[in-house]
Amino acid sequence: MLTIRDLSFAMAGRPLFETCSVQIPAGARLGLVGRNGTGKTTLFRLIRGELTPDTGEISLPPRARIGGVAQEAPAEDRALLDTVLDADTERAALLAEAETATDPTRIAEIQARLTDIDAHSAEARAATILSGLGFDAQAQARPSKDFSGGWRMRVALAGVLFSAPDLLLLDEPTNYLDLEGAIWLEGYLARYPHTVLVISHDRGLLNRAVNSILHLEARRLTLYTGGGYDNFDRIRREKLALQAAAAKKQAATRAHLQSFVDRFRYKASKAKQAQSRLKMLERLEPIAAHAEGAVTPIAFPEPEELAPPLMKLDGLAAGYGATTVLNRINIRIDQDDRIALLGQNGQGKSTLAKIISGHLAPLSGARQASGKLRIGYFAQHQGDELVMSETPLDHYRRALPDLEPAKLRSRLAQAGLGAEIAETPVSALSGGQKARLLLGLAALDKPHMLILDEPTNHLDIESREALVTALNAYSGAVILITHDAHLVELVADRLLLVKDGRVSAYDDDMDSYRRMLLSEARAGGRPARETKPNPHKQSAHQTRQTQAQLRAEVRACEARLAKITEMLEKIDTRLADPALYEGPVDKIKALNIKRDEILEAQARAETLWLVAEEALEAAS
């Protein structure tokens, strides 16, 4: 279907591809992965013919149709359904011609072609796609100009899916979808009848919607067939381990041969053997060690512990003006809570987040928060507040004017923004770097609670894993709104479903939630039929409670270890002081006895910590 042969291309003097070759068969569903900034979107532009390769070629079958979502969806007066129907240009042209055609032969050809492309079921197919992406029947009749840019991008996605091109190119399609839309898209792409190439950092989509991974790294393309992202990740790790082992073995061989040469090359009786080993050295092909640097970690500053609860919402109603969005909200939030908000866009997840953060006053009911509570809020469209001409350091300096430059840079480094980025204008930062800056700004004053609304947009997979690690290490409460089910599964231990104006506990897991959504989609949007209570729901709820308790235990063990280590360092500092040995011997003995006791306590604390870590890992 798609052939890339000896492709080389440089952008602004920076090489992105060097003699890349890959053959993609018809009907393949590929995920294109790689670090941010490696050239994935540029490859799409090369395939579409918007850019010309420096060398090599990209070829497709004659008359193959390429489809993709434009960067911006237009605001039109026409109904959404009509906009999507017009995306199939062949159908639109045939219908227009059928209105004016008079030649009986041509009329017959038109009708035959309309039958071939299943034109008569087009409205039903378009409506199904729009429904899957979150537009009900009423919304489908409204003009696209009534919707925000993110929702219009969904309309553009619906249009390209409806037109069913021979090669479908999608660049981060889940970035403007909610979790429900992302799950629907996974199922749709898994059944797509033609070739798909999707750029995505959504691990769930890459595991369930594609059957091969195309990896862009070090200016080369490598195709991994036979599975999704987890399969690719396993094979790649095995290859890297073998490569590292081979490089280490070769280095030892080189050292051994060089040692012989250095010892005997000038000794007459060994000169011939030394010369032979020198030639062996010259013939050894170097094995390059893996050069891709580790992703910069993320760390959130640790808040002091507050007495529980951090917050209680009692009988609360939320909304805007005379419009009530949520009713009878009853939630308690403690400092060790990890909560994910589930529910379709428009159901009120962001409204609930604004109530919790204090950005929106309740219409009725009580919001009781700890007097010392600090909340960090990462809003989905918060990027609009960044000043493009300023640097990350400028943003931090404005937020913390009394902090000295060295400490400002240290705080930037915690967010994963190193010295090389600190003084770069925001306009020159990648989407992932901007997201890291916003995460850092949200956590500036050491909040006791982080509210994160779609924090993974624009983060590559490695950075998403760094965020997971940071959130699991963070000792404050976390409220998540995200389309990334993988993030929810690894971080959240409580799930709240926001639906039909209510907020209720969802006592099952993400796999069950995914099945429920797919069941509703197959039933035309009707809720899945409820029968007898599922006994597994209670066990899943208990599992999440157990995980929360184990996380708290691990944090307590880590805090205990830190205190013991601090005590040990203080005693070692005193024992290392020469002045101590000029005083009484009893004092030295007492310190040594105290040190032995601390070492025993450290060993016990480490054992408890390991047991807690293993229990948490098993429960997860």
XYZ file of C-alpha atoms in Angstrom:
620
model
C 0.000 0.000 0.000
C 2.647 2.524 1.104
C 6.311 2.207 0.176
C 9.062 4.418 1.612
C 12.396 3.866 -0.096
C 15.747 5.449 0.925
C 14.004 8.513 2.360
C 16.216 11.348 3.613
C 14.955 14.742 4.706
C 16.252 17.670 6.735
C 14.244 20.569 8.165
C 16.085 23.881 8.633
C 19.422 22.061 8.401
C 18.418 19.456 11.013
C 18.257 15.904 9.588
C 15.037 14.090 10.517
C 15.293 11.013 8.232
C 18.356 9.268 6.807
C 17.949 6.542 4.133
C 14.729 5.206 5.660
C 12.961 2.322 3.935
C 9.757 0.565 4.955
C 6.907 -1.252 3.193
C 3.394 -0.996 4.673
C 0.886 -3.518 3.289
C -2.732 -2.673 2.445
C -5.084 -3.023 5.390
C -2.355 -2.626 8.026
C -3.119 -0.558 11.132
C 0.087 1.064 12.345
C 0.918 3.243 15.313
C 3.699 5.744 14.566
C 5.628 6.358 17.809
C 8.740 8.263 18.822
C 9.870 11.039 21.115
C 8.402 14.521 20.704
C 10.248 16.455 17.994
C 11.638 13.441 16.111
C 9.633 14.195 12.925
C 6.429 12.126 13.065
C 4.166 14.936 11.823
C 6.770 15.808 9.184
C 6.537 12.236 7.877
C 2.779 12.712 7.420
C 3.443 15.886 5.429
C 5.914 14.010 3.249
C 3.365 11.229 2.621
C 0.688 13.783 1.680
C 3.096 15.486 -0.728
C 3.184 18.788 1.175
C 6.976 18.419 1.487
C 9.479 16.961 -0.982
C 12.109 14.435 0.202
C 15.766 15.418 -0.160
C 16.449 11.931 -1.506
C 14.427 8.738 -1.919
C 10.737 8.365 -2.673
C 7.337 7.688 -1.161
C 4.891 5.809 -3.379
C 1.221 4.834 -3.189
C -1.037 2.921 -5.592
C -2.589 5.027 -8.379
C -5.789 6.839 -7.339
C -5.283 5.923 -3.661
C -7.128 8.398 -1.457
C -5.301 9.863 1.535
C -7.340 11.319 4.398
C -6.445 13.215 7.532
C -7.810 15.782 9.972
C -6.974 19.418 9.249
C -5.283 21.480 11.976
C -8.384 23.666 12.324
C -12.003 22.755 11.601
C -14.054 25.550 9.984
C -17.042 27.156 11.709
C -19.975 26.808 9.285
C -23.705 27.503 9.249
C -24.543 24.015 8.027
C -25.696 21.192 10.303
C -23.003 18.841 11.608
C -24.575 15.871 9.824
C -24.443 17.677 6.453
C -20.827 18.734 7.072
C -19.829 15.116 7.666
C -21.803 13.849 4.650
C -19.996 16.351 2.411
C -16.646 14.884 3.477
C -17.304 12.013 1.034
C -16.638 14.158 -2.019
C -17.345 11.366 -4.501
C -20.813 10.751 -3.059
C -21.543 14.505 -2.953
C -20.430 14.931 -6.585
C -22.493 11.953 -7.787
C -25.616 13.164 -6.003
C -25.159 16.641 -7.475
C -24.703 15.188 -10.959
C -27.765 12.939 -10.536
C -29.882 16.076 -10.070
C -29.042 17.353 -13.557
C -28.085 14.263 -15.607
C -30.338 13.491 -18.602
C -28.419 10.733 -20.400
C -30.001 7.402 -19.391
C -26.653 5.585 -19.621
C -24.937 8.125 -17.355
C -27.871 8.047 -14.891
C -27.515 4.253 -14.697
C -23.754 4.566 -14.105
C -24.321 7.113 -11.338
C -26.898 4.959 -9.587
C -24.677 1.867 -9.885
C -21.735 3.736 -8.366
C -23.914 5.135 -5.561
C -24.951 1.558 -4.783
C -21.310 0.396 -4.836
C -20.264 3.003 -2.257
C -23.359 2.343 -0.114
C -24.499 5.945 -0.537
C -28.059 5.237 0.550
C -26.998 4.313 4.103
C -24.676 7.323 4.313
C -26.796 9.362 6.723
C -27.080 6.461 9.161
C -23.322 5.808 9.020
C -22.479 9.495 9.507
C -24.923 9.757 12.433
C -23.365 6.660 14.066
C -19.864 8.152 13.815
C -21.002 11.510 15.216
C -22.798 9.734 18.059
C -19.664 7.745 18.890
C -17.695 10.994 19.096
C -20.173 12.537 21.531
C -22.820 14.298 19.404
C -26.420 13.314 20.128
C -29.207 13.668 17.544
C -30.016 17.212 18.661
C -26.363 18.311 18.382
C -26.033 16.770 14.915
C -28.700 19.160 13.632
C -26.870 22.251 14.947
C -24.350 24.243 12.867
C -20.658 23.703 13.573
C -20.188 27.409 14.355
C -22.118 26.797 17.611
C -19.316 24.583 18.912
C -15.861 25.337 20.327
C -12.670 24.555 18.428
C -12.169 21.223 20.231
C -15.660 20.018 19.344
C -15.253 21.192 15.725
C -12.093 19.054 15.565
C -14.312 16.104 16.436
C -16.554 17.013 13.491
C -13.494 17.064 11.219
C -12.468 13.646 12.576
C -15.998 12.345 11.949
C -15.766 13.607 8.365
C -12.517 11.837 7.562
C -13.712 8.592 9.184
C -16.925 8.773 7.171
C -15.068 9.333 3.885
C -13.089 6.103 4.581
C -9.878 6.949 2.642
C -7.551 4.182 1.448
C -4.818 5.582 3.716
C -6.046 7.205 6.933
C -3.490 9.479 8.631
C -4.382 10.556 12.179
C -2.151 12.807 14.296
C -2.920 12.504 18.030
C -6.685 12.036 17.442
C -7.485 11.441 21.136
C -6.122 14.852 22.204
C -9.523 16.447 21.603
C -11.607 13.468 22.759
C -12.848 12.503 26.194
C -12.261 8.998 27.576
C -15.583 7.787 26.140
C -14.738 9.138 22.680
C -11.242 7.639 22.843
C -12.628 4.208 23.721
C -15.139 4.436 20.861
C -12.355 5.458 18.438
C -10.235 2.462 19.506
C -13.025 0.109 18.489
C -13.700 1.952 15.224
C -10.055 1.911 14.115
C -9.702 -1.762 15.077
C -12.431 -2.515 12.488
C -11.327 0.024 9.865
C -11.255 -1.757 6.459
C -8.328 0.157 4.908
C -4.795 1.197 5.918
C -4.347 3.313 9.059
C -1.260 5.195 10.244
C -1.858 6.949 13.558
C 0.523 9.117 15.589
C -0.413 8.594 19.210
C 0.984 8.556 22.725
C -2.184 6.888 24.023
C -1.023 3.472 25.167
C -4.560 2.052 25.259
C -5.252 3.016 21.646
C -1.857 1.670 20.545
C -2.564 -1.667 22.245
C -6.134 -2.176 21.063
C -6.518 -0.363 17.729
C -3.310 -1.176 15.805
C -1.561 -4.400 14.827
C 1.952 -3.015 14.165
C 4.193 -0.236 15.458
C 6.379 2.003 13.265
C 9.115 3.436 15.486
C 10.949 6.639 14.567
C 14.250 6.955 16.404
C 17.704 8.274 15.521
C 16.413 9.352 12.058
C 15.473 5.751 11.178
C 12.131 3.961 10.804
C 11.758 0.450 12.242
C 8.627 -1.660 11.737
C 7.514 -3.980 14.565
C 4.724 -6.303 13.402
C 2.402 -8.657 15.209
C 1.042 -6.576 18.067
C 0.473 -3.237 19.721
C 2.604 -0.999 21.911
C 3.253 -3.459 24.763
C 4.511 -6.058 22.257
C 6.768 -3.433 20.611
C 8.044 -2.251 23.995
C 8.953 -5.800 25.058
C 10.749 -6.638 21.780
C 12.606 -3.326 21.775
C 13.767 -3.755 25.369
C 15.040 -7.236 24.538
C 16.930 -5.871 21.517
C 18.455 -3.063 23.590
C 19.531 -5.537 26.283
C 21.187 -7.782 23.679
C 22.811 -4.752 22.057
C 24.155 -3.518 25.397
C 25.467 -6.998 26.264
C 27.159 -7.305 22.848
C 28.719 -3.844 23.196
C 30.000 -4.724 26.683
C 31.432 -8.026 25.457
C 33.107 -6.331 22.509
C 34.613 -3.669 24.795
C 36.127 -6.423 26.943
C 37.520 -8.148 23.825
C 39.020 -4.867 22.608
C 40.607 -4.232 25.998
C 42.085 -7.743 26.082
C 43.517 -7.507 22.540
C 44.863 -4.000 23.138
C 46.523 -5.123 26.362
C 48.350 -7.925 24.491
C 49.404 -5.524 21.732
C 50.680 -2.930 24.221
C 52.707 -5.558 26.123
C 54.302 -7.462 23.252
C 54.309 -5.384 20.056
C 57.992 -4.447 20.563
C 59.093 -7.896 21.765
C 60.661 -9.842 18.863
C 59.341 -13.271 19.899
C 55.760 -11.966 20.176
C 55.750 -9.314 17.460
C 53.926 -11.525 14.922
C 51.156 -12.409 17.410
C 50.852 -8.754 18.447
C 50.524 -7.715 14.794
C 47.844 -10.367 14.286
C 45.825 -9.060 17.233
C 46.225 -5.500 15.971
C 44.590 -6.547 12.687
C 41.818 -8.267 14.658
C 41.213 -4.980 16.464
C 40.944 -3.121 13.161
C 38.418 -5.662 11.837
C 36.102 -5.416 14.872
C 32.977 -3.540 13.733
C 31.932 -1.143 16.508
C 28.619 -1.962 18.215
C 26.909 1.293 19.077
C 25.349 1.469 22.518
C 21.803 2.839 22.623
C 22.146 6.629 22.524
C 18.599 7.845 23.269
C 18.726 9.757 26.542
C 16.446 8.935 29.439
C 13.352 11.081 29.690
C 13.648 13.951 32.164
C 11.777 12.981 35.347
C 8.963 15.033 36.878
C 8.713 15.709 40.609
C 6.030 17.538 42.580
C 7.072 19.371 45.764
C 5.893 17.637 48.932
C 3.240 19.477 50.987
C 2.985 19.311 54.768
C 0.376 16.893 56.100
C -3.047 18.287 57.053
C -5.608 16.719 59.364
C -8.281 14.784 57.433
C -10.452 15.493 55.603
C -9.004 18.014 53.163
C -12.496 18.761 51.881
C -16.150 17.743 52.197
C -18.951 18.551 49.773
C -22.368 18.099 51.449
C -25.615 18.204 49.462
C -23.997 20.568 47.016
C -25.515 21.841 43.749
C -23.335 23.357 41.024
C -24.022 25.231 37.821
C -23.981 28.578 36.078
C -26.599 31.264 36.701
C -30.042 29.674 36.631
C -28.722 26.449 35.074
C -27.991 23.594 37.480
C -25.434 21.114 36.095
C -24.880 18.880 39.159
C -27.133 18.114 42.117
C -26.788 16.514 45.555
C -23.009 16.110 45.507
C -21.624 14.361 48.592
C -17.854 13.765 48.483
C -15.103 13.508 51.078
C -11.491 14.015 49.940
C -8.493 12.981 52.061
C -4.829 13.727 51.421
C -4.018 10.199 50.220
C -6.939 10.065 47.750
C -6.354 9.379 44.057
C -9.660 10.120 42.298
C -10.491 9.905 38.577
C -13.656 11.562 37.254
C -15.420 9.498 34.590
C -18.224 10.639 32.297
C -18.840 12.060 28.857
C -17.930 15.636 27.953
C -20.745 17.983 28.892
C -21.832 15.910 31.909
C -20.104 18.246 34.376
C -16.619 16.859 35.150
C -14.953 20.258 34.668
C -17.768 21.923 36.664
C -17.057 19.560 39.563
C -13.315 20.267 39.254
C -14.020 24.030 39.437
C -16.170 23.532 42.545
C -13.421 21.502 44.248
C -10.737 24.021 43.247
C -12.818 26.988 44.433
C -12.987 28.572 40.976
C -16.799 28.208 41.021
C -19.133 28.934 43.932
C -21.821 26.325 44.660
C -25.465 27.193 43.980
C -26.456 25.524 47.248
C -25.066 23.125 49.830
C -21.760 23.293 51.692
C -18.125 23.152 50.592
C -15.984 22.660 53.699
C -12.210 22.829 53.176
C -9.247 22.771 55.547
C -8.176 26.320 56.400
C -4.598 25.709 55.250
C -5.548 23.802 52.094
C -3.603 24.755 48.938
C -4.833 23.484 45.566
C -2.913 23.265 42.289
C -5.131 23.345 39.189
C -4.017 22.242 35.703
C -6.825 23.301 33.331
C -7.118 21.748 29.867
C -6.933 25.098 28.046
C -4.616 26.770 30.554
C -1.941 27.021 27.843
C -3.667 30.168 26.590
C -2.403 31.905 29.743
C 1.271 31.369 28.849
C 3.118 34.423 27.515
C 4.744 33.222 24.283
C 7.524 35.853 24.304
C 8.596 35.022 27.873
C 10.754 32.135 29.116
C 9.823 29.476 31.696
C 12.153 31.276 34.104
C 10.168 34.503 33.562
C 6.916 32.693 34.394
C 8.373 31.254 37.611
C 9.962 34.600 38.564
C 6.610 36.353 38.208
C 4.852 33.697 40.324
C 7.608 33.609 43.001
C 9.184 37.098 42.967
C 10.982 36.639 46.298
C 12.749 33.401 45.371
C 16.409 33.642 44.362
C 17.378 32.597 40.782
C 19.153 29.369 41.824
C 16.045 28.129 43.660
C 13.815 29.139 40.739
C 15.954 27.015 38.415
C 15.806 24.144 40.904
C 11.999 24.314 40.875
C 12.051 24.335 37.055
C 14.262 21.237 37.081
C 11.690 19.473 39.304
C 9.146 20.000 36.501
C 11.580 18.485 34.000
C 12.676 21.818 32.502
C 16.474 21.870 32.540
C 18.948 24.711 32.141
C 18.862 24.478 28.336
C 15.092 25.204 28.359
C 14.803 27.637 31.293
C 15.632 30.715 29.171
C 14.046 29.577 25.891
C 10.970 31.593 24.781
C 7.725 29.657 25.343
C 6.905 30.078 21.644
C 9.911 27.859 20.802
C 8.974 25.071 23.246
C 7.361 21.822 22.113
C 3.849 20.909 23.223
C 5.294 18.483 25.755
C 7.618 21.123 27.227
C 4.705 23.565 27.559
C 2.696 20.873 29.342
C 5.594 20.327 31.776
C 5.776 24.087 32.390
C 2.045 24.199 33.162
C 2.332 21.199 35.502
C 5.188 22.945 37.301
C 3.219 26.196 37.628
C 0.222 24.277 39.010
C 2.419 22.807 41.767
C 4.430 25.931 42.599
C 3.141 26.560 46.129
C 3.416 22.907 47.266
C -0.312 22.158 47.007
C -2.035 19.542 49.180
C -4.273 18.670 46.224
C -3.603 18.569 42.476
C -6.526 18.829 40.043
C -5.371 17.745 36.571
C -7.693 18.207 33.567
C -6.221 16.309 30.570
C -2.583 16.613 31.721
C -1.188 14.128 29.151
C -2.139 16.044 25.990
C 1.113 16.617 24.044
C 3.204 14.399 26.365
C 4.982 11.484 24.688
C 4.706 8.002 26.204
C 7.957 8.261 28.195
C 6.845 11.613 29.674
C 3.452 10.093 30.549
C 5.257 7.351 32.451
C 7.318 10.043 34.217
C 4.039 11.752 35.202
C 2.674 8.450 36.567
C 5.825 8.026 38.675
C 5.601 11.616 39.944
C 1.916 11.338 40.887
C 2.439 8.032 42.707
C 5.339 9.558 44.662
C 3.373 12.741 45.483
C 1.899 12.751 49.019
C -1.076 15.015 48.274
C -4.529 14.243 46.866
C -4.969 13.895 43.094
C -8.138 14.589 41.070
C -7.835 13.381 37.446
C -9.882 14.162 34.348
C -8.268 12.353 31.439
C -8.909 10.335 28.270
C -5.803 8.259 29.104
C -7.189 5.048 30.641
C -3.621 3.811 31.251
C -2.986 6.834 33.507
C -6.229 6.199 35.399
C -5.380 2.520 35.914
C -1.905 3.279 37.284
C -2.762 6.284 39.483
C -6.416 6.325 40.587
C -7.805 4.218 43.427
C -11.270 5.855 43.455
C -13.500 6.311 40.416
C -16.391 8.820 40.420
C -18.953 8.735 37.598
C -20.417 12.112 36.610
C -23.646 11.407 34.750
C -27.167 12.825 34.453
C -26.505 15.585 36.972
C -25.234 13.259 39.704
C -21.823 12.210 41.030
C -21.639 8.618 42.241
C -18.928 6.104 43.125
C -18.069 3.696 40.310
C -17.150 0.497 42.125
C -15.765 -1.458 39.189
C -12.533 -1.141 37.218
C -11.592 0.512 33.921
C -11.996 -2.681 31.902
C -15.594 -2.952 33.097
C -16.178 0.731 32.337
C -14.798 0.236 28.829
C -17.083 -2.751 28.272
C -20.064 -0.763 29.520
C -19.358 2.098 27.092
C -18.910 -0.260 24.145
C -22.144 -2.016 25.099
C -23.976 1.313 25.167
C -22.505 2.258 21.789
C -23.688 -1.026 20.252
C -27.130 -0.456 21.772
C -27.409 2.930 20.070
C -26.536 4.943 23.155
C -28.956 3.144 25.490
C -27.502 2.175 28.876
C -26.365 -1.407 29.264
C -29.034 -3.638 30.825
C -28.619 -4.044 34.589
C -29.398 -7.485 36.016
C -28.242 -8.879 39.338
C -25.551 -6.978 41.263
C -22.088 -8.033 40.193
C -20.161 -9.505 43.158
C -16.899 -8.448 41.489
C -17.849 -4.771 41.889
C -17.447 -4.962 45.650
C -14.140 -6.814 45.341
C -12.840 -4.210 42.861
C -13.850 -1.444 45.276
C -12.134 -3.246 48.129
C -9.030 -3.665 45.951
C -8.834 0.096 45.374
C -9.274 0.718 49.109
C -6.499 -1.782 49.826
C -4.229 -0.060 47.308
C -4.887 3.316 48.963
C -4.013 1.872 52.385
C -0.865 0.223 51.029
C 0.262 3.456 49.344
C -0.171 5.264 52.654
C 1.841 2.513 54.389
C 4.636 2.773 51.796
C 4.775 6.555 52.290
C 4.918 6.098 56.076
C 7.778 3.568 55.690
C 9.646 5.957 53.402
C 9.197 8.826 55.885
C 10.444 6.575 58.729
C 13.494 5.558 56.684
C 14.259 9.197 55.863
C 14.220 10.140 59.578
C 16.427 7.173 60.531
C 18.886 8.042 57.732
C 18.979 11.650 58.958
C 19.746 10.474 62.536
C 22.476 8.157 61.242
C 24.088 10.977 59.243
C 24.129 13.225 62.322
C 25.849 10.546 64.442
C 28.375 9.789 61.667
C 29.136 13.511 61.420
C 29.844 13.615 65.156
C 31.958 10.444 65.035
C 33.988 11.933 62.179
C 34.836 15.035 64.253
C 38.473 14.766 65.527
C 37.575 16.882 68.561
C 35.321 14.086 69.859
C 38.322 11.823 70.441
C 39.989 14.382 72.683
C 37.142 14.045 75.210
C 35.922 11.209 77.434
C 35.842 7.665 76.029
C 32.346 7.021 77.469
C 30.873 9.567 75.085
C 32.433 7.804 72.087
C 31.142 4.425 73.307
C 27.647 5.836 73.821
C 27.589 7.230 70.291
C 28.743 3.900 68.821
C 26.070 2.014 70.809
C 23.487 4.538 69.576
C 24.743 4.058 66.012
C 24.361 0.256 66.280
C 20.787 0.716 67.528
C 19.997 3.044 64.626
C 21.465 0.549 62.133
C 19.206 -2.169 63.560
C 16.223 0.173 63.304
C 17.213 1.001 59.718
C 17.343 -2.705 58.814
C 13.882 -3.271 60.341
C 12.475 -0.199 58.570
C 13.921 -1.324 55.239
C 12.342 -4.780 55.697
C 8.948 -3.218 56.466
C 9.299 -0.911 53.452
C 10.166 -3.820 51.127
C 7.195 -5.835 52.433
C 4.874 -2.847 51.884
C 6.265 -2.243 48.371
C 5.811 -5.913 47.425
C 2.250 -5.909 48.800
C 1.412 -2.757 46.832
C 2.922 -4.212 43.667
C 0.903 -7.418 44.117
C -2.308 -5.456 44.762
C -1.714 -3.361 41.650
